[in-house]
Amino acid sequence: MTRVETYLRYQDVFGTPSTFEQFEAALRSLDLGLVLRTFAAINVLCSRRGLPRDQRAQVGIIRELFDSATVKRLEESGLPVFHRHQCLFILREAARCCPDVPDMVMTREISHRIGTLALMSNEHDSNPSRASSLEPWSEAWLEQMICDFIPITEANELRFDFASVPRMHKIVNYLAPARVTQPAYFDVGAFFEKASGLPLKLFEALMIGVLPRIMQSAADLTMRSPHYGVHVDFYEQSRLSPAHRDAFLRLLSSTPEELRTRLTSRPGMLSDFTALKEFPFLRTEQVLIPLDTLFCMEKFESSVFWTIYKSLPNRERQNFSSFWGKIFEDYISWLFSNSVDQKLNRFYASPRYVENNEEVCDFIIICGTTALFIECKGGVMLGSAKYGGDPSALRAELGKKYIKPQGVYQVARSITKALRQSQRPLIQGVDLSDIRTVMPVLLTRDDIGDGFFINSYLDGQFTKAKRELNLFSEISPVYCSRLFSMSVDTIEKLSPYLCDTRLAEILAERYMMDPLLLTPFFLKPNRALRSKGPDRPPTLLRAMNDELRDILAEFLNVNRDATVREQEVRASTICPRRPF
């Protein structure tokens, strides 16, 4: 279960709040490279991928960056100072504000200024909410709360990020090629290589080879390590041509100057970290510095789509987006098919009516006398709508992507037609005659599907759709539950439980623990999952694990059957660990 934490602010320690002008002045007094290196390392140390549920990282950094009197106050509070959202905010603002002072080194005085900067940022990295001026629980209030909480949800790692690596491997190597005979087919490998100058298989090998360096133990990092990162030795000792190396670096990284140019050339939005997502490594002559572990892993997935998308003429981009949506549905179908037992959870992909072969919905899962009608949406939200803090822009984008006519209204129409008592149509291979309850589910590729307040908001839209379609009367006596929204990350986490647990039971427990559906799925305990013992790894990780090992072993030129320790030794030879 996800934890909720509170972080210390400048005013909590020194009595009065800092101003944004003071925060900017502090940034302008520090060297860009020093700030970027420092908070990149802090970000790794304090993320959940560093030392989860362990305060040793916090204590070490606090003692490094503050004077003894302040250290005592901070440690007595028991609250953390450093966190991912703060680090992302400082990294972005540093690229915008910090000058180049190459001779600046980490003295005690500079350390204290950096520590103070961190406390100040905790007062300025989020917009004050305007929800208090709105009627509680109104649609406008929910839209404002979603705007407020999107950065909180995303910046605090409320998702299973590593799944994006095997997910993309499955999609590009199996599911996309399987559609070769379908209309509007795109050869993902060929298009990616043409656009990037890098063969897709080599890109995978390089990304998988880089990830262990990003994920190395936080014990290997200290505040004095300007050399932390992926060193050029990694490429020089491999069989990688300079052209392929440079193409790979262009996809992943930018120099401090390039990052500054990117940030100053786009509208400033407080919670917009897309510039760091696009290029999650900072590049110097000798080393790639990972600015954020989650963004580095997300890049594995996003690079393929966006590299191809941006290379296409405008007339082809919509076709490619539609193709990508279809292979996303194929992925979810594969995930369910390889997870359910077909007894407790009977899964039907793309069910169709007998009369006209029209698709009912993307998926139906039958759990006893309950049927889940599932719609998948593979599109992603525009950054301007997600991070701009403007509820009207958010409303328009949510409506377009997930509400009407697709998404919420789509699943409402599907339920009304398929379960209509007056003239219920026959469905090929699916018997709904014993169904007493139906659960609508909207599954999104975008993480927003599992954000704070989003399920409640989409369910409110579903209620409107039910009224317009007279759904309750049409399907009576079948009962229609609230709508459940989930991101792909959520269903990946749930997939290993579907062999012995009804998905309907899991969703019912979700509703029991959070009747208003306000929080992300795993923020509340779920007794249906707890009763099954320790957390189970997602099905897709087990399925793809051996293939990913083969790719890494081939790239590192080691025996596939070598012990984990032997591979670690080989990897550390290619990427030598150097003092900070």
GROMACS .gro file of N, CA and C in nm, residues 180-273:
model
  282
  180VAL      N    1   0.074  -0.735  -3.902
  180VAL     CA    2   0.130  -0.706  -4.034
  180VAL      C    3   0.028  -0.721  -4.146
  181THR      N    4  -0.070  -0.809  -4.130
  181THR     CA    5  -0.170  -0.829  -4.235
  181THR      C    6  -0.291  -0.738  -4.219
  182GLN      N    7  -0.293  -0.659  -4.113
  182GLN     CA    8  -0.407  -0.571  -4.088
  182GLN      C    9  -0.390  -0.439  -4.165
  183PRO      N   10  -0.500  -0.370  -4.195
  183PRO     CA   11  -0.488  -0.239  -4.263
  183PRO      C   12  -0.422  -0.137  -4.171
  184ALA      N   13  -0.362  -0.035  -4.232
  184ALA     CA   14  -0.295   0.074  -4.158
  184ALA      C   15  -0.186   0.019  -4.066
  185TYR      N   16  -0.108  -0.079  -4.117
  185TYR     CA   17   0.001  -0.138  -4.038
  185TYR      C   18   0.126  -0.049  -4.044
  186PHE      N   19   0.196  -0.040  -3.933
  186PHE     CA   20   0.324   0.032  -3.926
  186PHE      C   21   0.431  -0.066  -3.879
  187ASP      N   22   0.539  -0.076  -3.955
  187ASP     CA   23   0.654  -0.157  -3.915
  187ASP      C   24   0.733  -0.076  -3.812
  188VAL      N   25   0.709  -0.103  -3.686
  188VAL     CA   26   0.766  -0.020  -3.578
  188VAL      C   27   0.918  -0.019  -3.583
  189GLY      N   28   0.979  -0.136  -3.603
  189GLY     CA   29   1.125  -0.142  -3.606
  189GLY      C   30   1.185  -0.060  -3.719
  190ALA      N   31   1.127  -0.073  -3.838
  190ALA     CA   32   1.180   0.000  -3.954
  190ALA      C   33   1.160   0.150  -3.938
  191PHE      N   34   1.043   0.191  -3.893
  191PHE     CA   35   1.016   0.333  -3.876
  191PHE      C   36   1.106   0.394  -3.766
  192PHE      N   37   1.127   0.319  -3.659
  192PHE     CA   38   1.211   0.370  -3.550
  192PHE      C   39   1.355   0.386  -3.597
  193GLU      N   40   1.408   0.287  -3.667
  193GLU     CA   41   1.547   0.295  -3.712
  193GLU      C   42   1.565   0.409  -3.811
  194LYS      N   43   1.470   0.427  -3.899
  194LYS     CA   44   1.480   0.537  -3.997
  194LYS      C   45   1.480   0.672  -3.927
  195ALA      N   46   1.396   0.686  -3.824
  195ALA     CA   47   1.383   0.815  -3.756
  195ALA      C   48   1.497   0.843  -3.660
  196SER      N   49   1.553   0.739  -3.598
  196SER     CA   50   1.653   0.760  -3.493
  196SER      C   51   1.795   0.729  -3.536
  197GLY      N   52   1.811   0.649  -3.643
  197GLY     CA   53   1.944   0.604  -3.681
  197GLY      C   54   1.994   0.490  -3.595
  198LEU      N   55   1.901   0.424  -3.524
  198LEU     CA   56   1.939   0.320  -3.429
  198LEU      C   57   1.847   0.199  -3.447
  199PRO      N   58   1.901   0.079  -3.472
  199PRO     CA   59   1.816  -0.040  -3.481
  199PRO      C   60   1.741  -0.061  -3.349
  200LEU      N   61   1.617  -0.104  -3.360
  200LEU     CA   62   1.532  -0.116  -3.241
  200LEU      C   63   1.591  -0.216  -3.141
  201LYS      N   64   1.643  -0.328  -3.189
  201LYS     CA   65   1.700  -0.428  -3.097
  201LYS      C   66   1.820  -0.372  -3.023
  202LEU      N   67   1.901  -0.293  -3.093
  202LEU     CA   68   2.017  -0.232  -3.028
  202LEU      C   69   1.973  -0.128  -2.925
  203PHE      N   70   1.869  -0.052  -2.957
  203PHE     CA   71   1.814   0.044  -2.861
  203PHE      C   72   1.770  -0.027  -2.734
  204GLU      N   73   1.700  -0.140  -2.749
  204GLU     CA   74   1.657  -0.218  -2.632
  204GLU      C   75   1.778  -0.263  -2.551
  205ALA      N   76   1.879  -0.316  -2.618
  205ALA     CA   77   1.997  -0.365  -2.547
  205ALA      C   78   2.065  -0.253  -2.469
  206LEU      N   79   2.077  -0.137  -2.533
  206LEU     CA   80   2.141  -0.024  -2.466
  206LEU      C   81   2.061   0.023  -2.346
  207MET      N   82   1.929   0.031  -2.361
  207MET     CA   83   1.846   0.075  -2.249
  207MET      C   84   1.854  -0.023  -2.134
  208ILE      N   85   1.846  -0.152  -2.163
  208ILE     CA   86   1.851  -0.252  -2.058
  208ILE      C   87   1.989  -0.254  -1.993
  209GLY      N   88   2.093  -0.227  -2.073
  209GLY     CA   89   2.228  -0.220  -2.016
  209GLY      C   90   2.248  -0.100  -1.927
  210VAL      N   91   2.179   0.009  -1.960
  210VAL     CA   92   2.193   0.132  -1.881
  210VAL      C   93   2.115   0.124  -1.750
  211LEU      N   94   2.001   0.056  -1.751
  211LEU     CA   95   1.914   0.056  -1.634
  211LEU      C   96   1.982   0.008  -1.505
  212PRO      N   97   2.067  -0.097  -1.508
  212PRO     CA   98   2.132  -0.136  -1.382
  212PRO      C   99   2.217  -0.025  -1.322
  213ARG      N  100   2.275   0.059  -1.407
  213ARG     CA  101   2.355   0.170  -1.356
  213ARG      C  102   2.266   0.274  -1.289
  214ILE      N  103   2.146   0.292  -1.342
  214ILE     CA  104   2.053   0.387  -1.280
  214ILE      C  105   2.001   0.331  -1.148
  215MET      N  106   1.980   0.199  -1.146
  215MET     CA  107   1.917   0.136  -1.033
  215MET      C  108   2.015   0.086  -0.928
  216GLN      N  109   2.141   0.122  -0.942
  216GLN     CA  110   2.240   0.071  -0.847
  216GLN      C  111   2.205   0.115  -0.706
  217SER      N  112   2.258   0.043  -0.609
  217SER     CA  113   2.227   0.070  -0.469
  217SER      C  114   2.260   0.213  -0.433
  218ALA      N  115   2.171   0.272  -0.354
  218ALA     CA  116   2.195   0.409  -0.309
  218ALA      C  117   2.320   0.418  -0.223
  219ALA      N  118   2.364   0.303  -0.169
  219ALA     CA  119   2.487   0.304  -0.089
  219ALA      C  120   2.609   0.339  -0.174
  220ASP      N  121   2.598   0.324  -0.305
  220ASP     CA  122   2.709   0.357  -0.394
  220ASP      C  123   2.717   0.506  -0.424
  221LEU      N  124   2.616   0.583  -0.381
  221LEU     CA  125   2.611   0.726  -0.409
  221LEU      C  126   2.643   0.805  -0.284
  222THR      N  127   2.716   0.911  -0.298
  222THR     CA  128   2.735   1.005  -0.188
  222THR      C  129   2.731   1.144  -0.246
  223MET      N  130   2.721   1.240  -0.161
  223MET     CA  131   2.710   1.378  -0.207
  223MET      C  132   2.836   1.428  -0.275
  224ARG      N  133   2.947   1.356  -0.263
  224ARG     CA  134   3.072   1.407  -0.320
  224ARG      C  135   3.106   1.342  -0.454
  225SER      N  136   3.008   1.293  -0.526
  225SER     CA  137   3.037   1.216  -0.646
  225SER      C  138   2.994   1.283  -0.775
  226PRO      N  139   3.074   1.374  -0.831
  226PRO     CA  140   3.039   1.433  -0.960
  226PRO      C  141   3.050   1.333  -1.074
  227HIS      N  142   3.105   1.213  -1.046
  227HIS     CA  143   3.124   1.113  -1.151
  227HIS      C  144   3.012   1.010  -1.154
  228TYR      N  145   2.914   1.022  -1.066
  228TYR     CA  146   2.804   0.925  -1.068
  228TYR      C  147   2.731   0.933  -1.201
  229GLY      N  148   2.700   0.816  -1.254
  229GLY     CA  149   2.627   0.813  -1.378
  229GLY      C  150   2.675   0.700  -1.467
  230VAL      N  151   2.642   0.708  -1.595
  230VAL     CA  152   2.683   0.608  -1.693
  230VAL      C  153   2.801   0.665  -1.769
  231HIS      N  154   2.918   0.604  -1.753
  231HIS     CA  155   3.041   0.660  -1.808
  231HIS      C  156   3.064   0.618  -1.953
  232VAL      N  157   3.147   0.693  -2.021
  232VAL     CA  158   3.175   0.662  -2.161
  232VAL      C  159   3.242   0.525  -2.174
  233ASP      N  160   3.303   0.476  -2.068
  233ASP     CA  161   3.362   0.342  -2.071
  233ASP      C  162   3.258   0.238  -2.109
  234PHE      N  163   3.137   0.263  -2.069
  234PHE     CA  164   3.027   0.170  -2.096
  234PHE      C  165   3.014   0.146  -2.246
  235TYR      N  166   3.033   0.250  -2.325
  235TYR     CA  167   3.018   0.238  -2.470
  235TYR      C  168   3.149   0.199  -2.537
  236GLU      N  169   3.262   0.249  -2.486
  236GLU     CA  170   3.390   0.222  -2.548
  236GLU      C  171   3.427   0.074  -2.539
  237GLN      N  172   3.385   0.007  -2.431
  237GLN     CA  173   3.420  -0.133  -2.412
  237GLN      C  174   3.315  -0.228  -2.469
  238SER      N  175   3.214  -0.174  -2.533
  238SER     CA  176   3.115  -0.258  -2.599
  238SER      C  177   3.139  -0.253  -2.750
  239ARG      N  178   3.061  -0.332  -2.823
  239ARG     CA  179   3.075  -0.336  -2.970
  239ARG      C  180   2.981  -0.235  -3.034
  240LEU      N  181   2.984  -0.114  -2.987
  240LEU     CA  182   2.892  -0.011  -3.033
  240LEU      C  183   2.966   0.089  -3.121
  241SER      N  184   2.914   0.112  -3.239
  241SER     CA  185   2.978   0.208  -3.329
  241SER      C  186   2.954   0.349  -3.278
  242PRO      N  187   3.046   0.442  -3.308
  242PRO     CA  188   3.026   0.582  -3.266
  242PRO      C  189   2.895   0.641  -3.316
  243ALA      N  190   2.854   0.602  -3.439
  243ALA     CA  191   2.729   0.657  -3.494
  243ALA      C  192   2.609   0.611  -3.412
  244HIS      N  193   2.608   0.484  -3.376
  244HIS     CA  194   2.498   0.432  -3.294
  244HIS      C  195   2.503   0.490  -3.153
  245ARG      N  196   2.622   0.505  -3.098
  245ARG     CA  197   2.635   0.566  -2.965
  245ARG      C  198   2.577   0.707  -2.967
  246ASP      N  199   2.614   0.786  -3.066
  246ASP     CA  200   2.567   0.924  -3.072
  246ASP      C  201   2.416   0.930  -3.093
  247ALA      N  202   2.362   0.838  -3.174
  247ALA     CA  203   2.217   0.835  -3.195
  247ALA      C  204   2.145   0.803  -3.064
  248PHE      N  205   2.201   0.710  -2.988
  248PHE     CA  206   2.142   0.674  -2.859
  248PHE      C  207   2.145   0.792  -2.762
  249LEU      N  208   2.258   0.861  -2.757
  249LEU     CA  209   2.271   0.975  -2.666
  249LEU      C  210   2.176   1.088  -2.704
  250ARG      N  211   2.152   1.106  -2.834
  250ARG     CA  212   2.058   1.210  -2.877
  250ARG      C  213   1.916   1.181  -2.830
  251LEU      N  214   1.882   1.052  -2.825
  251LEU     CA  215   1.747   1.014  -2.782
  251LEU      C  216   1.726   1.039  -2.633
  252LEU      N  217   1.831   1.020  -2.553
  252LEU     CA  218   1.814   1.017  -2.408
  252LEU      C  219   1.857   1.143  -2.335
  253SER      N  220   1.951   1.218  -2.391
  253SER     CA  221   2.019   1.316  -2.308
  253SER      C  222   2.028   1.453  -2.371
  254SER      N  223   2.056   1.551  -2.286
  254SER     CA  224   2.085   1.686  -2.333
  254SER      C  225   2.192   1.745  -2.244
  255THR      N  226   2.263   1.842  -2.296
  255THR     CA  227   2.361   1.914  -2.215
  255THR      C  228   2.286   2.015  -2.128
  256PRO      N  229   2.352   2.068  -2.024
  256PRO     CA  230   2.286   2.172  -1.944
  256PRO      C  231   2.238   2.290  -2.029
  257GLU      N  232   2.316   2.327  -2.129
  257GLU     CA  233   2.278   2.439  -2.215
  257GLU      C  234   2.155   2.405  -2.299
  258GLU      N  235   2.150   2.284  -2.352
  258GLU     CA  236   2.034   2.242  -2.430
  258GLU      C  237   1.909   2.236  -2.343
  259LEU      N  238   1.925   2.189  -2.220
  259LEU     CA  239   1.811   2.183  -2.128
  259LEU      C  240   1.760   2.323  -2.097
  260ARG      N  241   1.851   2.418  -2.077
  260ARG     CA  242   1.811   2.556  -2.050
  260ARG      C  243   1.734   2.614  -2.168
  261THR      N  244   1.784   2.590  -2.289
  261THR     CA  245   1.717   2.642  -2.410
  261THR      C  246   1.577   2.584  -2.422
  262ARG      N  247   1.563   2.455  -2.394
  262ARG     CA  248   1.433   2.390  -2.404
  262ARG      C  249   1.333   2.450  -2.307
  263LEU      N  250   1.378   2.476  -2.185
  263LEU     CA  251   1.289   2.528  -2.082
  263LEU      C  252   1.249   2.672  -2.106
  264THR      N  253   1.341   2.752  -2.155
  264THR     CA  254   1.311   2.893  -2.177
  264THR      C  255   1.230   2.918  -2.304
  265SER      N  256   1.221   2.816  -2.390
  265SER     CA  257   1.150   2.835  -2.516
  265SER      C  258   1.005   2.787  -2.511
  266ARG      N  259   0.961   2.738  -2.394
  266ARG     CA  260   0.824   2.689  -2.383
  266ARG      C  261   0.754   2.760  -2.268
  267PRO      N  262   0.621   2.766  -2.271
  267PRO     CA  263   0.548   2.832  -2.163
  267PRO      C  264   0.577   2.768  -2.028
  268GLY      N  265   0.593   2.851  -1.927
  268GLY     CA  266   0.622   2.800  -1.794
  268GLY      C  267   0.497   2.748  -1.725
  269MET      N  268   0.498   2.620  -1.686
  269MET     CA  269   0.389   2.562  -1.609
  269MET      C  270   0.450   2.497  -1.486
  270LEU      N  271   0.398   2.531  -1.370
  270LEU     CA  272   0.462   2.493  -1.244
  270LEU      C  273   0.488   2.343  -1.233
  271SER      N  274   0.394   2.262  -1.276
  271SER     CA  275   0.405   2.118  -1.256
  271SER      C  276   0.448   2.043  -1.381
  272ASP      N  277   0.497   2.115  -1.480
  272ASP     CA  278   0.534   2.053  -1.607
  272ASP      C  279   0.681   2.013  -1.606
  273PHE      N  280   0.707   1.882  -1.601
  273PHE     CA  281   0.844   1.832  -1.604
  273PHE      C  282   0.873   1.755  -1.732
   0.00000   0.00000   0.00000
